[in-house]
mmCIF file of N, CA, C and O in Angstrom:
data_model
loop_
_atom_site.group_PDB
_atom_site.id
_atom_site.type_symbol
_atom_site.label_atom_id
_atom_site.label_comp_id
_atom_site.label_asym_id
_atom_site.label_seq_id
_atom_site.Cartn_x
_atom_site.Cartn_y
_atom_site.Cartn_z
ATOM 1 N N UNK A 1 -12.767 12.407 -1.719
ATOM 2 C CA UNK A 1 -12.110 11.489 -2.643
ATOM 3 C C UNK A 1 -12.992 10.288 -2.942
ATOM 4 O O UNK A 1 -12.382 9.359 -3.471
ATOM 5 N N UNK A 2 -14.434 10.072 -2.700
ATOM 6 C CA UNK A 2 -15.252 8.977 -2.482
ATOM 7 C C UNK A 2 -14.507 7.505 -1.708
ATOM 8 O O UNK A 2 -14.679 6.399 -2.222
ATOM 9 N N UNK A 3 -13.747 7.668 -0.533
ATOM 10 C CA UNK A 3 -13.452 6.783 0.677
ATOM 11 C C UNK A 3 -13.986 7.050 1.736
ATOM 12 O O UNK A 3 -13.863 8.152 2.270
ATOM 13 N N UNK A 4 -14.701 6.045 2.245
ATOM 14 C CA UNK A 4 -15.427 6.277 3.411
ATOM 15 C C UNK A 4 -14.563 5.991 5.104
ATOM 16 O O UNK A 4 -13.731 5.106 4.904
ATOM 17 N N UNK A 5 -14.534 6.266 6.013
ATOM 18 C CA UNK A 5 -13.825 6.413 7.033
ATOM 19 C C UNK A 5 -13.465 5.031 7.739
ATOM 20 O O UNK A 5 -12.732 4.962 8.725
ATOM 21 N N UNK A 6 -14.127 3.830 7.058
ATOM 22 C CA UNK A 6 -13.650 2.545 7.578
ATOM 23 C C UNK A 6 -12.951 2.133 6.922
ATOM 24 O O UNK A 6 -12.988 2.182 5.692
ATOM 25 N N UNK A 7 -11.890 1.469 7.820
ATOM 26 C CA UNK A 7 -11.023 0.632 7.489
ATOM 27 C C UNK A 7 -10.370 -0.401 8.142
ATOM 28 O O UNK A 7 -10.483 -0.736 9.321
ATOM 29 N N UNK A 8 -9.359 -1.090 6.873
ATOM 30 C CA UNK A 8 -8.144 -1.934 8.350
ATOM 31 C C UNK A 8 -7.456 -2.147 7.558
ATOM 32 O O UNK A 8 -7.519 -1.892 6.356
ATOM 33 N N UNK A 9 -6.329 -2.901 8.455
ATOM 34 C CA UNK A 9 -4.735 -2.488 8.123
ATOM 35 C C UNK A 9 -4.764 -3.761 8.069
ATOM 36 O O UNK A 9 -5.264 -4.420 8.980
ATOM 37 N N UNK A 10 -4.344 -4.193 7.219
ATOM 38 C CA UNK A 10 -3.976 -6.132 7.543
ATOM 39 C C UNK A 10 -2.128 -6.293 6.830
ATOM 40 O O UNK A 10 -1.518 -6.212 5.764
ATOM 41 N N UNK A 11 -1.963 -6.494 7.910
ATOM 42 C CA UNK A 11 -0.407 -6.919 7.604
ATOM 43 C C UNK A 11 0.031 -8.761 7.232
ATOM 44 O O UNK A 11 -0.351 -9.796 7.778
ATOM 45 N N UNK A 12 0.659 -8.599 6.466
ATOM 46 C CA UNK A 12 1.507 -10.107 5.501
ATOM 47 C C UNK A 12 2.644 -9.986 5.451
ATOM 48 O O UNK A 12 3.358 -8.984 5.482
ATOM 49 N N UNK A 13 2.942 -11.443 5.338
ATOM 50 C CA UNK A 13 4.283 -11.642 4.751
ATOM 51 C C UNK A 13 4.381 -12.653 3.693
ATOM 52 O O UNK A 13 4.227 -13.688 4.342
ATOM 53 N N UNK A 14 4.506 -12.923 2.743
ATOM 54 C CA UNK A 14 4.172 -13.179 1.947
ATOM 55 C C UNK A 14 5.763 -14.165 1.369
ATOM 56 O O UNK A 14 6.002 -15.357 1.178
ATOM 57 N N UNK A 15 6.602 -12.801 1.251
ATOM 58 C CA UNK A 15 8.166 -13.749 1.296
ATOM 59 C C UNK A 15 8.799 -13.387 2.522
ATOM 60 O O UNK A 15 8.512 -13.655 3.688
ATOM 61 N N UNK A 16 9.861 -12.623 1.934
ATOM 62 C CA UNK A 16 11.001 -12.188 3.387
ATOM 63 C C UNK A 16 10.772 -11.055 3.551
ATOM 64 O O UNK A 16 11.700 -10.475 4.115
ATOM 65 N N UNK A 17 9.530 -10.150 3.194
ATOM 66 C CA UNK A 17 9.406 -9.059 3.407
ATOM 67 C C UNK A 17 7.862 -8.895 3.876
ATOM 68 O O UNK A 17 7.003 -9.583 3.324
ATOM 69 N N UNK A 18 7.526 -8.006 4.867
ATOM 70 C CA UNK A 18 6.524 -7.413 5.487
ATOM 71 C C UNK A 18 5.369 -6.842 4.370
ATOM 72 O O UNK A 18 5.505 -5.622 4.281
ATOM 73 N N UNK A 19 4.657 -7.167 3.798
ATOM 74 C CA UNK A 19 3.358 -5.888 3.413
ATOM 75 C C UNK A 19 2.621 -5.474 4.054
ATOM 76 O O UNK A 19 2.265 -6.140 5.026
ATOM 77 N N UNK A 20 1.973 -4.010 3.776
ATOM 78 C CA UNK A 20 0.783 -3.457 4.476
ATOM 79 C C UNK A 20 -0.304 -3.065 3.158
ATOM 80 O O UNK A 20 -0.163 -2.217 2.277
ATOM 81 N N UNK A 21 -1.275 -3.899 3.367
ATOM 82 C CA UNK A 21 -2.638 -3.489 2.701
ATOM 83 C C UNK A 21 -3.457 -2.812 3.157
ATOM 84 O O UNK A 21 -3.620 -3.230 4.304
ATOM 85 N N UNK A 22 -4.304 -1.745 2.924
ATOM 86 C CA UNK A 22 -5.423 -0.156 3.692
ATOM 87 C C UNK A 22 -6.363 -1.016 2.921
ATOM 88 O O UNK A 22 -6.219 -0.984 1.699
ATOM 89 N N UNK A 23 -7.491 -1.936 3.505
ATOM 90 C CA UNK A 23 -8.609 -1.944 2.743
ATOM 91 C C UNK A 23 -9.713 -1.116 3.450
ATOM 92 O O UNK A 23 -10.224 -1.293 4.556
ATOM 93 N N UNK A 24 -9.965 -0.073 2.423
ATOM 94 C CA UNK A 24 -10.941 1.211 2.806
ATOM 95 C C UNK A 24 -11.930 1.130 1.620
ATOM 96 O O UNK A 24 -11.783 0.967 0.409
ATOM 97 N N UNK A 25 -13.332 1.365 2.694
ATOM 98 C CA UNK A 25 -14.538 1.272 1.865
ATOM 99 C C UNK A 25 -15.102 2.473 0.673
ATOM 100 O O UNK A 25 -15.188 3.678 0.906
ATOM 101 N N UNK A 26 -15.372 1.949 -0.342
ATOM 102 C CA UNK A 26 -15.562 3.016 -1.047
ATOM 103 C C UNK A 26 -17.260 3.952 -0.472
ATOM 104 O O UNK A 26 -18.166 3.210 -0.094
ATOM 105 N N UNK A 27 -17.408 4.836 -0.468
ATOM 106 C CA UNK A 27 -18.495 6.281 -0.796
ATOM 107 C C UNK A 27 -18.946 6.903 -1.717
ATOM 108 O O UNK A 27 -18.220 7.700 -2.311
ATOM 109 N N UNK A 28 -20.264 6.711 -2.090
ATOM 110 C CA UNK A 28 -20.882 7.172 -2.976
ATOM 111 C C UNK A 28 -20.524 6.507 -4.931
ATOM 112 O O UNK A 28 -21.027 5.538 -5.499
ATOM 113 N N UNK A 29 -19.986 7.038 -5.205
ATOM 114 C CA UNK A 29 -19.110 6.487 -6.529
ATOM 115 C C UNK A 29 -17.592 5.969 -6.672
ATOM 116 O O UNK A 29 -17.091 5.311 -7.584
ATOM 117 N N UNK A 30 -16.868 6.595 -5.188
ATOM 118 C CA UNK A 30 -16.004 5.097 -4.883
ATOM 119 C C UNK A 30 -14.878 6.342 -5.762
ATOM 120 O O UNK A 30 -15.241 7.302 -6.442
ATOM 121 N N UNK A 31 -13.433 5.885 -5.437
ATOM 122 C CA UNK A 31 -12.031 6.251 -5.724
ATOM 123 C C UNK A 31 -11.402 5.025 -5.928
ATOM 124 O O UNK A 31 -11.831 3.919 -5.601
ATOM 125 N N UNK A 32 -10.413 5.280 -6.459
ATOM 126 C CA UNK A 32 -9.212 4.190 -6.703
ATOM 127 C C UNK A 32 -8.240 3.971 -5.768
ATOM 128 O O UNK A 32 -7.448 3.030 -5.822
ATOM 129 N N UNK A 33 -8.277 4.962 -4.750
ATOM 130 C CA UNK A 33 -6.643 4.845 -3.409
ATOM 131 C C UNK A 33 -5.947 5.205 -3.737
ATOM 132 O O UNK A 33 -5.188 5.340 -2.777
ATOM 133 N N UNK A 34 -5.313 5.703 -4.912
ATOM 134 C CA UNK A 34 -3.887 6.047 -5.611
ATOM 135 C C UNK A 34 -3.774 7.172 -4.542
ATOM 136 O O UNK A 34 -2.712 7.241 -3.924
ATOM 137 N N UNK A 35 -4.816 8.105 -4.251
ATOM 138 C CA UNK A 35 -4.174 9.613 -3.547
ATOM 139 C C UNK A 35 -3.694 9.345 -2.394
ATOM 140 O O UNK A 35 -2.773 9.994 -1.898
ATOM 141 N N UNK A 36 -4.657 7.670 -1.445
ATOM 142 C CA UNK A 36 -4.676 7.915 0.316
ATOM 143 C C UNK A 36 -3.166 7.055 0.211
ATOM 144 O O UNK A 36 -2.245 7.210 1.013
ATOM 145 N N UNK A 37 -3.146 6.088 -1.007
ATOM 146 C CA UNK A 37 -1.462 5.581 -0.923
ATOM 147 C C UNK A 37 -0.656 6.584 -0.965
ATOM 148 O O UNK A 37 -0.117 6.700 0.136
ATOM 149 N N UNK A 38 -0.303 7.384 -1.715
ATOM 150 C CA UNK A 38 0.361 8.566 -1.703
ATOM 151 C C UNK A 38 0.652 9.404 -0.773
ATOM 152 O O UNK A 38 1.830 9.637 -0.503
ATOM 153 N N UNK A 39 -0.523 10.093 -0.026
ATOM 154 C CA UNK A 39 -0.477 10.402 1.703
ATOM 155 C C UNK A 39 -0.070 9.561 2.281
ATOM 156 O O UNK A 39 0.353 10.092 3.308
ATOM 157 N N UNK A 40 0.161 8.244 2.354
ATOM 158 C CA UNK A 40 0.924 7.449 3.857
ATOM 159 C C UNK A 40 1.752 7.198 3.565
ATOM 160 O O UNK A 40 2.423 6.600 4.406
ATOM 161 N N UNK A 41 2.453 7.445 2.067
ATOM 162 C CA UNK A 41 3.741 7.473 1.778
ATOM 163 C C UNK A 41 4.420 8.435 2.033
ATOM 164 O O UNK A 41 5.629 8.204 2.056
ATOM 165 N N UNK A 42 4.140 9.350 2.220
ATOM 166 C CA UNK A 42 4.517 10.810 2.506
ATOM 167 C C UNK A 42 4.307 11.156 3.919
ATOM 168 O O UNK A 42 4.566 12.301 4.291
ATOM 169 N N UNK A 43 3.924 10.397 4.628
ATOM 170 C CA UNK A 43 3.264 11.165 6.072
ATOM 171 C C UNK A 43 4.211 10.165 6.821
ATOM 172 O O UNK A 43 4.809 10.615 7.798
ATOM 173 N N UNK A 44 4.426 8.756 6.439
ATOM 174 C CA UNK A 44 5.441 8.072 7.254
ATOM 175 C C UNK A 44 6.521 7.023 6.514
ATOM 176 O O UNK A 44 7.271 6.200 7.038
ATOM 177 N N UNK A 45 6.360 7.296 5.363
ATOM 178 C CA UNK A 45 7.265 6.394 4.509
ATOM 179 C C UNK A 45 7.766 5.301 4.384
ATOM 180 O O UNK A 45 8.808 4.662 4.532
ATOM 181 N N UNK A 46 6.007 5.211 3.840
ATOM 182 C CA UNK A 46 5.577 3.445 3.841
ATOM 183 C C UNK A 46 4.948 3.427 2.925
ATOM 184 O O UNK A 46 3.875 4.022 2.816
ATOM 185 N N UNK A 47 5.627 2.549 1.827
ATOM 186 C CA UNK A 47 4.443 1.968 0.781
ATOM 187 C C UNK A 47 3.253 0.877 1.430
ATOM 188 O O UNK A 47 3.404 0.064 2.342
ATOM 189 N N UNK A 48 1.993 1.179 0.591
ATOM 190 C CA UNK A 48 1.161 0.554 1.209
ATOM 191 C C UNK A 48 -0.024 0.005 -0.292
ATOM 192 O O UNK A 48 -0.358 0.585 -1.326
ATOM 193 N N UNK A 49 -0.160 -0.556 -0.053
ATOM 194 C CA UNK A 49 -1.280 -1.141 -1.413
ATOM 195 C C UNK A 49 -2.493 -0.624 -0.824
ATOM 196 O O UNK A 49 -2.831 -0.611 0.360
ATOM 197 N N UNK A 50 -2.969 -0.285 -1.644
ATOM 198 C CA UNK A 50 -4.716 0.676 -0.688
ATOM 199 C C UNK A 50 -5.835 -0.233 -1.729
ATOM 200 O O UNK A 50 -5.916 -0.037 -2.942
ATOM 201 N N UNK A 51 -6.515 -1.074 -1.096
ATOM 202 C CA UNK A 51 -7.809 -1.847 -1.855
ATOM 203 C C UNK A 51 -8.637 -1.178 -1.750
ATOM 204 O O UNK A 51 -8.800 -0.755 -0.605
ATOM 205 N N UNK A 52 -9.514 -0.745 -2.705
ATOM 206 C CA UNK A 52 -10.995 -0.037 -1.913
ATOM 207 C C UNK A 52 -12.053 -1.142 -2.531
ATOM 208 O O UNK A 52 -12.141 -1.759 -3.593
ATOM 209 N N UNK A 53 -12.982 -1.050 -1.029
ATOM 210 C CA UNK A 53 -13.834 -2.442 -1.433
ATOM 211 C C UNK A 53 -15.201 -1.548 -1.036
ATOM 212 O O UNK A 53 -15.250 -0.360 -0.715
ATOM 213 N N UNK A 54 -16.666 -2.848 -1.209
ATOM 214 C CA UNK A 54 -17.755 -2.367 -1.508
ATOM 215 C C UNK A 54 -18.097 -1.537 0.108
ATOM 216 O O UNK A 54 -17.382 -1.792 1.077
ATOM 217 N N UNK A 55 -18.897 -0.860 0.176
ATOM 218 C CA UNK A 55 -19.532 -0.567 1.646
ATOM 219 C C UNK A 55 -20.213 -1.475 2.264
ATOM 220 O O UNK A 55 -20.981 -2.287 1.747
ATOM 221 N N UNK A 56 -19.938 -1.351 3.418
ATOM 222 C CA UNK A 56 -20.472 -2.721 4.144
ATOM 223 C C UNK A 56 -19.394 -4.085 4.445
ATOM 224 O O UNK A 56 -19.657 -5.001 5.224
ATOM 225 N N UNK A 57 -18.264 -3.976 3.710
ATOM 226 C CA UNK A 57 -17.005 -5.116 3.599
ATOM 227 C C UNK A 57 -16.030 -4.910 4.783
ATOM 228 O O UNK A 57 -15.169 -5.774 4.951
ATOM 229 N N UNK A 58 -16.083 -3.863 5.609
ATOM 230 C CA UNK A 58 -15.145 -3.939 6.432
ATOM 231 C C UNK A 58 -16.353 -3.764 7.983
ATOM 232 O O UNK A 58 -17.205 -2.925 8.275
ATOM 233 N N UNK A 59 -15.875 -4.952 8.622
ATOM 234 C CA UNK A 59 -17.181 -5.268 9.870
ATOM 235 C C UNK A 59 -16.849 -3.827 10.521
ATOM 236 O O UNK A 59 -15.926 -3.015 10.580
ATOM 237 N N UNK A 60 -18.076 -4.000 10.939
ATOM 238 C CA UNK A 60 -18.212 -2.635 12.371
ATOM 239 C C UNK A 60 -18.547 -4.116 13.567
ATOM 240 O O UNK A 60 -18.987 -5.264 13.531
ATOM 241 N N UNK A 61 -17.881 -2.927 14.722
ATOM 242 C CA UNK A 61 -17.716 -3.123 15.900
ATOM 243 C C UNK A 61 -18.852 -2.678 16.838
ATOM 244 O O UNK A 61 -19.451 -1.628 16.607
ATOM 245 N N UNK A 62 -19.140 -3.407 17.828
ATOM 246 C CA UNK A 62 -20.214 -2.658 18.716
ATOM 247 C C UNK A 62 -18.925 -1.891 19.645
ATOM 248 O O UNK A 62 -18.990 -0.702 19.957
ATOM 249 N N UNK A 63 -18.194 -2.453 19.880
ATOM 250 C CA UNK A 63 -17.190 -1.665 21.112
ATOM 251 C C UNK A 63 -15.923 -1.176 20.068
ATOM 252 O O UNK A 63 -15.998 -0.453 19.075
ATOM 253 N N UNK A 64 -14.673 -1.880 20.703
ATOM 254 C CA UNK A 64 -13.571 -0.994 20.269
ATOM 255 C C UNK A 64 -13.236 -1.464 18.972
ATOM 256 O O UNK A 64 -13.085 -2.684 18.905
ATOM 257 N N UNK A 65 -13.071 -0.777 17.856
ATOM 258 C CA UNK A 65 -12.397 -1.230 16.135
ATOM 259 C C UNK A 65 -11.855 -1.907 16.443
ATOM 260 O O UNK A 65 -11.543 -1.915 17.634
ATOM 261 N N UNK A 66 -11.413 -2.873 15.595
ATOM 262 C CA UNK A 66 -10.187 -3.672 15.163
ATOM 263 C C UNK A 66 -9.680 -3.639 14.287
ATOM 264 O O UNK A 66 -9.714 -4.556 13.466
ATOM 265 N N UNK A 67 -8.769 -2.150 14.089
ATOM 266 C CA UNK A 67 -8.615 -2.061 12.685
ATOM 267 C C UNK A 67 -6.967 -2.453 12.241
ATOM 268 O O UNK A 67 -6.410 -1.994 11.244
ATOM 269 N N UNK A 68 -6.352 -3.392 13.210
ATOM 270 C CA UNK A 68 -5.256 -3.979 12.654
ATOM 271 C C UNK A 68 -5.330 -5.893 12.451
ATOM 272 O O UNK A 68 -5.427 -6.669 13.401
ATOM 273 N N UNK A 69 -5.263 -6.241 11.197
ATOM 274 C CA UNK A 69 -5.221 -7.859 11.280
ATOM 275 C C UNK A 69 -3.420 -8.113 10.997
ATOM 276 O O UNK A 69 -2.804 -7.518 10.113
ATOM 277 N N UNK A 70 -2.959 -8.852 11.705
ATOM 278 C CA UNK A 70 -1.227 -9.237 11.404
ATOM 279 C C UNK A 70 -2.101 -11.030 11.366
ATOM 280 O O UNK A 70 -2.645 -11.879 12.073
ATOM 281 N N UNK A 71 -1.650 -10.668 9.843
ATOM 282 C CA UNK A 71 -1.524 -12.499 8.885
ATOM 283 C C UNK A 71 -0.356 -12.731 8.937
ATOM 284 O O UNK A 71 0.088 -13.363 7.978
ATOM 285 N N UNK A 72 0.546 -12.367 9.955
ATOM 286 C CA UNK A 72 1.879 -13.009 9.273
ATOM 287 C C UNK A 72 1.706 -14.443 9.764
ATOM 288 O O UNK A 72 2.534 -15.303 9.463
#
């Protein structure tokens, strides 16, 4: 789908309700997210806004990921 395997989950709240944003790096010529939103809507039934950003935008880790940020 040109998404590359990094990511993170950064959770908000913004009003009285919870969001979840997937910012996943794009690959090669890059996708839009419409499909991987669609799969996590379907796999646990959760809307989710899917950003896809440049390669290189989501840090790597020497040890364990951190692939959840909670902004609330």
């Amino acid at each position: 789908e040109g998404l590359a395997p990094h990511y993170v989950l950064e959770i908000t709240r913004p009003g009285r309700m919870d969001e979840l944003d997937v910012l996943v790096e794009a690959r090669g010529a890059g996708g839009d997210g419409s499909q991987l939103a669609a799969l996590i809507k379907e796999a646990i039934g959760v809307s989710v806004r899917v950003q896809v950003v440049e390669p290189g935008a989501v840090g790597r880790s020497a040890g364990k990921a951190q692939r959840v940020r909670d902004l609330r």
